[in-house]
XYZ file of C-alpha atoms in Angstrom:
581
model
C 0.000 0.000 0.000
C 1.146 3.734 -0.576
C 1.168 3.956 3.381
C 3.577 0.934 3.584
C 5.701 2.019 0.853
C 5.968 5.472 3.012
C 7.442 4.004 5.741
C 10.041 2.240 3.799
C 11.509 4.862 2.369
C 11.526 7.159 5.474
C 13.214 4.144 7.170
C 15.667 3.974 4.627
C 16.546 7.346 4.005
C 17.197 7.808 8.014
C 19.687 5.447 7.382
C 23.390 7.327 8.166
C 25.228 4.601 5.530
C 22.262 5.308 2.723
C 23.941 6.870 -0.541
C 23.018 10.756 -0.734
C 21.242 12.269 -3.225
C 22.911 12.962 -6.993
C 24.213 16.400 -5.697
C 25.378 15.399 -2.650
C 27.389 11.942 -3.851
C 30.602 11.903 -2.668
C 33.828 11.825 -4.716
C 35.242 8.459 -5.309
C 37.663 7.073 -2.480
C 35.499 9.427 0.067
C 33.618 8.062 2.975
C 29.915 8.292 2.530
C 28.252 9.859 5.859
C 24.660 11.114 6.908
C 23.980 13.203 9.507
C 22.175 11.163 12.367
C 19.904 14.701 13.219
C 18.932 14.301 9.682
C 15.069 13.782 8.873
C 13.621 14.301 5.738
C 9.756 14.622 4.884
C 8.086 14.257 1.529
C 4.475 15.168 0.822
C 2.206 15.535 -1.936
C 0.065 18.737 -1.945
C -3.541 17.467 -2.246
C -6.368 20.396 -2.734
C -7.555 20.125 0.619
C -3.561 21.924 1.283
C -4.048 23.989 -1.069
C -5.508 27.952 -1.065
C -8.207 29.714 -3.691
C -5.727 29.850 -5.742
C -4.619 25.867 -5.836
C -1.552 26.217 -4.579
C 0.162 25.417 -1.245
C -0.406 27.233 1.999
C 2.062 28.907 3.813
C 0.090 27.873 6.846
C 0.290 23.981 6.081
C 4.168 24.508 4.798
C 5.128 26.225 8.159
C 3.308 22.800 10.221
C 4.839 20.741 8.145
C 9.042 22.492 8.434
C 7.530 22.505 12.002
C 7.594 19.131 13.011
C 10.193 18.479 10.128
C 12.789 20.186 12.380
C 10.982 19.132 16.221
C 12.077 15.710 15.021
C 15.448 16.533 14.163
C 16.081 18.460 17.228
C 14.461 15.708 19.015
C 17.044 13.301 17.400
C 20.037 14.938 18.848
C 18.509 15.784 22.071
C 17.206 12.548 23.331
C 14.429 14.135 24.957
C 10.980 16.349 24.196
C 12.084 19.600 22.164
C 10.074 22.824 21.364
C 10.329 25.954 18.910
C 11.919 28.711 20.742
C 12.073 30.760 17.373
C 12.489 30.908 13.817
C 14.497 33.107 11.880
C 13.077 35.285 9.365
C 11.837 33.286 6.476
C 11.503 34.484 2.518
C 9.451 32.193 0.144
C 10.924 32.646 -3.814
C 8.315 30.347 -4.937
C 4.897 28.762 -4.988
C 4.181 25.203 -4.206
C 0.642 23.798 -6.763
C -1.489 21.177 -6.486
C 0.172 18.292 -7.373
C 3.561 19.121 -6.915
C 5.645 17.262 -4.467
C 7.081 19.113 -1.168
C 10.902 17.795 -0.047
C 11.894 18.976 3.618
C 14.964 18.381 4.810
C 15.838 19.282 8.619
C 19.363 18.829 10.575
C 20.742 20.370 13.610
C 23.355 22.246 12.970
C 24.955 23.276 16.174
C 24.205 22.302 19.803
C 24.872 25.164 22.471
C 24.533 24.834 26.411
C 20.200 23.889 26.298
C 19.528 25.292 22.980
C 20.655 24.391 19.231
C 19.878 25.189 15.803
C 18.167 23.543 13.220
C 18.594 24.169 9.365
C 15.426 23.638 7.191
C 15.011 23.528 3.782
C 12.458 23.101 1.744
C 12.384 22.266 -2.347
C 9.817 21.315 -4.755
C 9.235 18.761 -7.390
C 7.426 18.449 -10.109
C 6.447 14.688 -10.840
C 5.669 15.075 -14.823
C 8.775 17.141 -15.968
C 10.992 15.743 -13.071
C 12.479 19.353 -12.440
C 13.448 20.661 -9.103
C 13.670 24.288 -7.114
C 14.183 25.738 -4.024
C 10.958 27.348 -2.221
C 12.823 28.683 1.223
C 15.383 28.076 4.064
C 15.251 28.693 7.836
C 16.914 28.407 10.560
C 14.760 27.181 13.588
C 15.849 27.212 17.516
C 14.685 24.346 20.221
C 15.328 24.255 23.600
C 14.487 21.054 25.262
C 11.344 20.417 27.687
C 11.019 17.945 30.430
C 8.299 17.359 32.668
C 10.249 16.870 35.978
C 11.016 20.556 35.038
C 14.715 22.044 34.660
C 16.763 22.187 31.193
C 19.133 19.717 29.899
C 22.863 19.711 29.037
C 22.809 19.316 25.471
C 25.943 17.004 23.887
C 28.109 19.155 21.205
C 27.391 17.961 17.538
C 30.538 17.354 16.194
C 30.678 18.046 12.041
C 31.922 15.511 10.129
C 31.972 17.045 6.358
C 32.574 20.351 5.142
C 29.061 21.749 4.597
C 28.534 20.878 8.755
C 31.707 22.626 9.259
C 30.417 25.812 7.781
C 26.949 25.746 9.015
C 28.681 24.323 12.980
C 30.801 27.716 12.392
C 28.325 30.273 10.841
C 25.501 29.171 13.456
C 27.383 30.991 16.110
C 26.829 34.184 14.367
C 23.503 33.882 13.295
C 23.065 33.616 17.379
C 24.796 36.736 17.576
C 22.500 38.378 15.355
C 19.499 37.366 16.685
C 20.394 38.164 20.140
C 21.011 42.256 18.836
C 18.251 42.088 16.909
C 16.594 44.360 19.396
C 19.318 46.942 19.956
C 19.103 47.508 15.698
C 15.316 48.396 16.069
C 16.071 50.829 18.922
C 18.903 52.325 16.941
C 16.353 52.854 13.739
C 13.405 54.083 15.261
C 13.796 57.738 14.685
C 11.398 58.584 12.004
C 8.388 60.528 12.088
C 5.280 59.529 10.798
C 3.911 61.497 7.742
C 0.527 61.642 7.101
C -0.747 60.486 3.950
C -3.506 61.985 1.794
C -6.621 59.296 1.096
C -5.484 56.883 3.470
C -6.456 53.631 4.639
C -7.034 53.444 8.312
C -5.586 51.165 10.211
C -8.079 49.821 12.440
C -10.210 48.931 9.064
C -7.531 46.231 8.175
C -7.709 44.909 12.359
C -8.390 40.997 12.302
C -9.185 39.161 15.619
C -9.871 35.804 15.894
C -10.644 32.851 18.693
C -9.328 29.350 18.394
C -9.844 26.228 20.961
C -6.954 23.925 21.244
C -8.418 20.507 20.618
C -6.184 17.574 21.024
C -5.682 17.396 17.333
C -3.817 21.177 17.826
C -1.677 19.431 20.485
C 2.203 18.062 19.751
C 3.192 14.681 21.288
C 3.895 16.976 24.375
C 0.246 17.722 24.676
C 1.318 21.221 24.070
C -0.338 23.282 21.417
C 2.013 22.523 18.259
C 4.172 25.314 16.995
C 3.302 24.679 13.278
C -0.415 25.360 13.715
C -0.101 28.312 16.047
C 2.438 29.466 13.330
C -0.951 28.610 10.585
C -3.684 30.282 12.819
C -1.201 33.264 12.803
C -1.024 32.848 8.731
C -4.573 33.023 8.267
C -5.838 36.038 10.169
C -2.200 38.007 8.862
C -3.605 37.234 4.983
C -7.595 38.285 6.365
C -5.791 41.357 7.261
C -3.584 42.173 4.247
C -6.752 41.497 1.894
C -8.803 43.832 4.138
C -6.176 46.769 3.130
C -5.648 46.121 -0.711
C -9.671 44.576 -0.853
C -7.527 41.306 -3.217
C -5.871 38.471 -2.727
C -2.802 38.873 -1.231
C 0.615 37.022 -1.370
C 2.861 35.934 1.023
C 6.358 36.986 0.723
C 8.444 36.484 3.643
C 8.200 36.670 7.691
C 10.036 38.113 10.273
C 11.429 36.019 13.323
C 8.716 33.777 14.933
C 9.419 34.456 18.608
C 7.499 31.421 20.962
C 7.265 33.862 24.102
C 5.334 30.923 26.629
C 3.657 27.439 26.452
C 0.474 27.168 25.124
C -1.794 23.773 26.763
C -4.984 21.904 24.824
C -8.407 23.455 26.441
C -6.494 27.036 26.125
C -8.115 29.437 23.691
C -5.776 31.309 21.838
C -6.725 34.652 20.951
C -4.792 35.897 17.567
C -5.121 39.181 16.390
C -3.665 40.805 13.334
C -3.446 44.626 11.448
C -1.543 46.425 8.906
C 1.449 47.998 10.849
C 2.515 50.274 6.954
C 2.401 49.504 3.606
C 5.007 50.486 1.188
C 4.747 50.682 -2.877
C 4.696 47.135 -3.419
C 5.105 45.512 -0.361
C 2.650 45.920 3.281
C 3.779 44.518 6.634
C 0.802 42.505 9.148
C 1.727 42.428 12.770
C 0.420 38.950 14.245
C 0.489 38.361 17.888
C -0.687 35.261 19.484
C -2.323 35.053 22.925
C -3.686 32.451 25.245
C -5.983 32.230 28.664
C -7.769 30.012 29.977
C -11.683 30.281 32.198
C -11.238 34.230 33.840
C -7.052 34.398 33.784
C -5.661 36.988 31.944
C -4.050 37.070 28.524
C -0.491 35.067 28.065
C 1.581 36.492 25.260
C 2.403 33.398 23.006
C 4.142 34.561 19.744
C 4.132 37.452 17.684
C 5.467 37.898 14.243
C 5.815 40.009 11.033
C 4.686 39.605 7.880
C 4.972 40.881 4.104
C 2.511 40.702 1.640
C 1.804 41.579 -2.286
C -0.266 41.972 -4.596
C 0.575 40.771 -7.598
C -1.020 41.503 -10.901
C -2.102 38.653 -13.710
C 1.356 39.265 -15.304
C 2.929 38.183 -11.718
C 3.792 42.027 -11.430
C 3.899 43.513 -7.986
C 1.042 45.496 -7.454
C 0.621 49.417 -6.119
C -0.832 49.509 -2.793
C -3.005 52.425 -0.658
C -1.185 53.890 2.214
C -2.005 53.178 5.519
C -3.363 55.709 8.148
C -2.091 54.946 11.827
C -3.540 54.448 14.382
C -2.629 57.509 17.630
C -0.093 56.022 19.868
C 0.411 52.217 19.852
C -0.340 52.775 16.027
C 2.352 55.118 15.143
C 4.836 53.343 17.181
C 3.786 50.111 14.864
C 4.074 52.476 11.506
C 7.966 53.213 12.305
C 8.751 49.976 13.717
C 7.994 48.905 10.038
C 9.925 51.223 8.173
C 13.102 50.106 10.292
C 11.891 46.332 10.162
C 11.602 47.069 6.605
C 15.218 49.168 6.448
C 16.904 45.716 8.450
C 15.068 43.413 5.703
C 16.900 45.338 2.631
C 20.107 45.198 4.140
C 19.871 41.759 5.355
C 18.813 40.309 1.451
C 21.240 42.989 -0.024
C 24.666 41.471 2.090
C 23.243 38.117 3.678
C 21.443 36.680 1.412
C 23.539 36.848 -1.825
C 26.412 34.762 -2.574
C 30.004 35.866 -1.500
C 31.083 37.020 -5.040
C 28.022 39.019 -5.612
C 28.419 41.066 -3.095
C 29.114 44.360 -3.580
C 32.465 45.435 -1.807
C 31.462 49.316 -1.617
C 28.150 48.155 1.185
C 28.305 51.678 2.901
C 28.260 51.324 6.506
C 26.268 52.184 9.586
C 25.349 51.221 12.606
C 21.655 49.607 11.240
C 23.573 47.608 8.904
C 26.404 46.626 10.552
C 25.865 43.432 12.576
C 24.994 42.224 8.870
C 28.502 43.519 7.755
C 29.965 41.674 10.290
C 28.280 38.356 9.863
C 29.249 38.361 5.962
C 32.942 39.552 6.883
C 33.015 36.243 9.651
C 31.206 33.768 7.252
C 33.240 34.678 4.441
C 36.443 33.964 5.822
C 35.005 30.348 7.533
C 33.611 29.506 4.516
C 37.148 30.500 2.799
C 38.901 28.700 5.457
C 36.613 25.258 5.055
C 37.488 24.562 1.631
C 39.315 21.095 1.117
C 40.751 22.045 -1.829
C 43.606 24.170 -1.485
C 46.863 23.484 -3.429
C 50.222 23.679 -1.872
C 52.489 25.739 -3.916
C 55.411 26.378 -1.698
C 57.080 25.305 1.943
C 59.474 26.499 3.861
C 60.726 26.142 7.542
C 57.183 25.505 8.069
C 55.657 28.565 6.029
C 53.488 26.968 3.768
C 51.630 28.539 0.777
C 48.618 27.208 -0.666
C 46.520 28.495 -3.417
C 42.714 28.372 -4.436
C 41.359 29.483 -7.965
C 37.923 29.914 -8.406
C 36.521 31.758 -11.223
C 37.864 35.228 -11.475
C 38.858 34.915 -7.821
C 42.632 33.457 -7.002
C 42.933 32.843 -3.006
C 45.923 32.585 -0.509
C 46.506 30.601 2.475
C 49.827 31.220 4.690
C 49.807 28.356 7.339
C 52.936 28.349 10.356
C 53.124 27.548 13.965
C 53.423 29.839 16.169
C 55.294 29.048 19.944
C 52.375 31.535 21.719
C 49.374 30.424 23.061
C 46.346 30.810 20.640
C 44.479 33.639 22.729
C 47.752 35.706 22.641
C 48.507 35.319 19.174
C 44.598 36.250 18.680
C 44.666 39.542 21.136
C 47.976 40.794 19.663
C 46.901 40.421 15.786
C 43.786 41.491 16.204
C 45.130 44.856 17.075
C 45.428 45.926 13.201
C 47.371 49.410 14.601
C 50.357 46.969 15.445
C 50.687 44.863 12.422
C 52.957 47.991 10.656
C 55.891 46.796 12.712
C 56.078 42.803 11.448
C 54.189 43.174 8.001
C 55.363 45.599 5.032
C 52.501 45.909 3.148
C 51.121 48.218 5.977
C 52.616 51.801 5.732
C 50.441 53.558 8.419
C 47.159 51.726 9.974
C 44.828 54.486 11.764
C 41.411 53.552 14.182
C 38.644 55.019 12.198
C 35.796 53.763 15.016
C 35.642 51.354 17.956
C 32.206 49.465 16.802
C 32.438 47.341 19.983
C 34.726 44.949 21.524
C 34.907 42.978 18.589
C 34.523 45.016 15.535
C 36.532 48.050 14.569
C 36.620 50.621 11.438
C 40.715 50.924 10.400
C 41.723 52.733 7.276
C 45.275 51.122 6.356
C 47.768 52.841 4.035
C 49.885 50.127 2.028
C 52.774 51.155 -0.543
C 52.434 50.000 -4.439
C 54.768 49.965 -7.689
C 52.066 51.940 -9.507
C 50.374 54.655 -6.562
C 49.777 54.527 -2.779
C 46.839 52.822 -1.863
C 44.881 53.038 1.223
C 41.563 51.036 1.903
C 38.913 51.387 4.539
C 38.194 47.996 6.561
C 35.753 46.199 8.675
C 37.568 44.093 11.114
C 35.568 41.802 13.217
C 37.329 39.244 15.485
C 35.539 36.317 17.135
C 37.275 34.053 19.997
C 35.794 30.126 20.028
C 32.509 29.781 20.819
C 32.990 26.360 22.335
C 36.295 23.971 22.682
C 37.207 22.922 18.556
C 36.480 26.537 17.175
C 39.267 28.710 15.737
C 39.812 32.554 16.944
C 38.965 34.794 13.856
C 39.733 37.734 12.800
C 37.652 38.564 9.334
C 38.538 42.026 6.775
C 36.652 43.428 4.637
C 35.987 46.301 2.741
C 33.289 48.909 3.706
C 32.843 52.152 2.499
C 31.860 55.309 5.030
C 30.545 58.731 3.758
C 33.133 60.436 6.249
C 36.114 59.108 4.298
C 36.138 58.881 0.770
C 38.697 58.413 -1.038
C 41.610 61.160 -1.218
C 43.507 62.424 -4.201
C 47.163 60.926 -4.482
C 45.618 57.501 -3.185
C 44.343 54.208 -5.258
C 41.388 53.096 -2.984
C 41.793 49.750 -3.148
C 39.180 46.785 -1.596
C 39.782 43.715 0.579
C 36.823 41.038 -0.698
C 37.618 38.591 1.952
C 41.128 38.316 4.226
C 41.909 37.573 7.592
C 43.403 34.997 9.850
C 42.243 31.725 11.626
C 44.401 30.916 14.931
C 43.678 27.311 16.262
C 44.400 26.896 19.737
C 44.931 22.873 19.896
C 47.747 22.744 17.498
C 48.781 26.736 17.436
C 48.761 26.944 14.050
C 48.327 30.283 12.723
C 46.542 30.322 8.892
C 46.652 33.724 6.969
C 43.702 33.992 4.250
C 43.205 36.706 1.667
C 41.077 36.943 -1.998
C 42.943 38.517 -5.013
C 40.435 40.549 -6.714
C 40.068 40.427 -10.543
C 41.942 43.933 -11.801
C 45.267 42.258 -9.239
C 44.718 38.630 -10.369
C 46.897 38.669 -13.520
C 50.107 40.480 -12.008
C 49.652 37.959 -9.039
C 49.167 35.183 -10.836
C 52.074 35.256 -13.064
C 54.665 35.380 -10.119
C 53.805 32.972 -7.386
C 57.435 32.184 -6.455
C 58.054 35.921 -5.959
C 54.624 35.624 -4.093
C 55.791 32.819 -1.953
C 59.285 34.309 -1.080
C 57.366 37.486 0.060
C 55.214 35.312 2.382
C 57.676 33.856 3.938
C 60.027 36.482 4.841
C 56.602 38.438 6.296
C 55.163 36.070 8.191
C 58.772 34.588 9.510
C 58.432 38.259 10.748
C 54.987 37.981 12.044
C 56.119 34.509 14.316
C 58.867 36.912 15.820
C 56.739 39.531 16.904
C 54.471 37.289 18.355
C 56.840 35.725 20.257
C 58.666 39.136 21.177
C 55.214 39.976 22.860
C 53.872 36.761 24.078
C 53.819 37.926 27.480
C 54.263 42.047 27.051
C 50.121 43.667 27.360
C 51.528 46.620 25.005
C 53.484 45.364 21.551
C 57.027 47.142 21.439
C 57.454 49.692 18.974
C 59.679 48.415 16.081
C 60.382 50.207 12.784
C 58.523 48.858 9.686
C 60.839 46.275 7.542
C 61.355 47.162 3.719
C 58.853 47.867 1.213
C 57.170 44.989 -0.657
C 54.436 45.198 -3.756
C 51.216 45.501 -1.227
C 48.667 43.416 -4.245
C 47.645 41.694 -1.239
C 46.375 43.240 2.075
């Protein structure tokens, strides 16, 4: 039976020695390996899934990544799991009836009672056998017992490269969620302007009541996350279509935040309202409450999220401003315009590939946790490649190369006799790093961001014209025992220093080093860009004897201040060809 047959292949594709699929095959010789947290879910959308117009809703998707990823989590934990949150979510495509939905849900890092799981979700189409991706997110679970208390969680250890990268970058996304708050602060300074013929807000206000049956209820007899996530859906579209009097559709939603426990015989209260609406795009506020007999309201969840309208062509339709409400109202309208501000900056440095993004991002403080989490996931992601190619070693100075594309890389690995959080602390401090390297003429503190990311603009000499570059520099010590101490460059440009006559302004796409503290070994990454690439190329032994004699230099002055809390001055060595920064 088709029920039968289900189970098979869900039994056999948990399997951690089951071949992957054709893109993920490994390379002959290599050991095949499946992640145990791994659980995949297939499902055919049938009409009674679908919306008015026969196609998949976001309401049954979100149950169904859900309980995709509560297993997963589940898997690693041992133990009950529930959603704490889940990361803002964009949807580049429509699921029809008919079409077959793929999930796909591992945990990618374990912290101290919490861990991350990835989700992604693709769709096939059974009659022309193609495939596409619909979204990715990145859920949290903490872990729930009844006795009460949290548990320990076990570290995941990766075992392939793609876990490396995802172990490594999960760290940051933590980061970023946990300042999420401090960017909307930092934002909110518009003022509301009032809008000629005007739709008011309160006409677009949804409320609704639902009873938690045990049908609503997870294995935990707690209300599942997926269909207060779908409740929340439903009255956010009622909204949207109350505004724009169409049919609205869902484009993306900011972070689902699970704020408290919800219980079957609670009613859950969800209301819903158009917080501004832009040309193309609007924005629903959804908050989720529960109570049960005469207690007052518990805040459950609350969310954000974007709607269009699009025309027959698929064309993004105009939409009516909105009218705020007085108080609560315009606090709502300019939380939305900085929601909205964090959303464009996000898609414009996060969500693009490495090589497409652009290296003159301007920077400011709303953008620059973003910044910072491309500068530190570049250089992992640099750093986790298995492919290098050793070109050169000597006295332990090795050089390794890395084409790709228009893009030629550099790795300088050594050892270092200091101990890794020394080495980190002392070349962290880009001010110091004109007295052991001589590609840096002069190296001046633009702007103390924090305690881990600063604003340098560096002056470096050149056979053709003096070059000087303005840099991001965010350092990062382990987040748990196996991590490496970073410290990540880019480029960024700021309005308060552009460039200067008698200077090339150059730009770093991706540089930095990666200090491990179990073996001390001290790896130097940088990207040539395309206009330096040729002249690089073309003289790799001059390249390599460069290297060496700069970072022999480098393992001297590290050593010279393993246990001094200032660096001693020194004068800068000779001049070198500063291609690379």
């Amino acid at each position: 039976t088709p029920y039968v047959t289900q189970m098979k292949c869900i039994f056999i594709d948990q399997h951690p020695k089951m071949s992957r699929p054709q893109d993920e095959m490994a390379e002959e010789g290599e050991e095949v390996f499946r992640n145990l947290t791994e659980v995949k879910k297939s499902q055919i959308v049938m009409p009674c899934h679908a919306n008015h117009r026969q196609e998949l809703s976001v309401g049954q998707l979100l149950k169904w990544m859900d309980s995709t990823a509560c297993l997963s989590a589940e898997r690693h934990a041992g133990c009950p799991c529930v959603t704490a949150s889940v990361d803002d979510i964009h949807f580049e495509h429509t699921i029809g009836v008919g079409q077959v939905v793929n999930i796909k849900a591992k945990v990618n890092r374990a912290f101290n009672t919490s861990m991350e799981v990835g989700i992604v979700v693709n769709c096939e189409d059974l009659f022309s056998d193609s495939h596409w991706r619909v979204c990715q997110a990145f859920a949290t679970f903490v872990t729930q017992r009844t006795t009460g208390g949290k548990v320990q969680l076990r570290p995941l250890v990766p075992r392939t490269q793609e876990e490396q990268v995802e172990h490594s970058l999960a760290a940051e996304r933590r980061r970023m969620r946990l300042v999420h708050a401090d960017i909307m602060k930092d934002l909110l300074t518009n003022r509301v302007q009032e809008a000629e013929k005007a739709v008011p807000a309160e006409r677009t206000q949804v409320e609704s009541v639902e009873l938690v049956l045990p049908p609503h209820a997870n294995h935990q007899v707690n209300t599942f996350g997926g269909q207060i996530m779908a409740w929340m859906e439903n009255v956010a579209t009622i909204a949207a279509s109350r505004l724009c009097n169409a049919h609205p559709t869902l484009r993306s939603i900011d972070m689902f935040h699970f704020r408290g426990p919800s219980q079957v015989g609670d009613r859950l209260v969800l209301k819903a309202i158009v917080n501004n609406a832009f040309k193309n795009s609007m924005e629903v506020g959804v908050c989720a409450e529960a109570y049960q007999g005469e207690e007052p309201l518990r805040h459950i969840n609350s969310a954000f999220m974007i709607f269009e309208v699009c025309d027959r062509d698929g064309k993004p339709c105009t939409l009516p401003k909105i009218q705020p409400e007085p108080l609560e109202g315009r606090r709502r309208y300019q939380e939305a315009i900085a929601r909205k501000k964090i959303r464009l900056d996000r898609k414009y440095i996060i969500s693009c590939k490495q090589t497409e993004v652009p290296l003159s991002v301007p920077w400011d403080l709303s953008n620059q946790v973003y910044l910072s989490y491309n500068n530190v996931s570049a250089l992992k992601m640099l750093a986790a490649r298995n492919n290098w190619v050793l070109n050169s070693e000597k006295n332990k100075v090795s050089l390794y190369t890395l084409e790709q594309k228009q893009v030629l890389s550099f790795k300088i690995e050594f050892e270092a006799d200091v101990p890794a959080e020394r080495a980190f602390m002392v070349l962290s401090d880009l001010s110091k790093r004109v007295e052991w390297d001589p590609n840096y003429e002069r190296c001046e503190l633009i702007h103390r961001v924090d305690d881990d990311d600063f604003l340098y603009r560096v002056v470096t000499p050149s056979i053709w014209m003096v070059q000087d570059f303005i840099l991001l520099a965010s350092r990062r010590p382990p987040c748990d025992s196996g991590d490496p101490y970073v410290i990540a460059l880019r480029s960024v440009t700021l309005p308060t220093h552009p460039p200067t006559e008698g200077y090339n302004r150059g730009e770093v796409l991706c540089a930095g080093f990666s200090i491990m503290e179990v073996s001390n070994t001290i790896s130097y990454f940088n990207q040539a860009s395309p206009e330096v690439l040729p002249y690089i190329s073309t003289d790799i032994a001059g390249l390599s004897s460069s290297f060496y004699g700069t970072f022999c230099t480098c393992s001297t002055f590290l050593q010279d201040n393993r246990d001094n809390p200032t660096p001693k001055d020194q004068p800068p060595s000779s001049t070198l060809n500063s291609t690379l920064l």
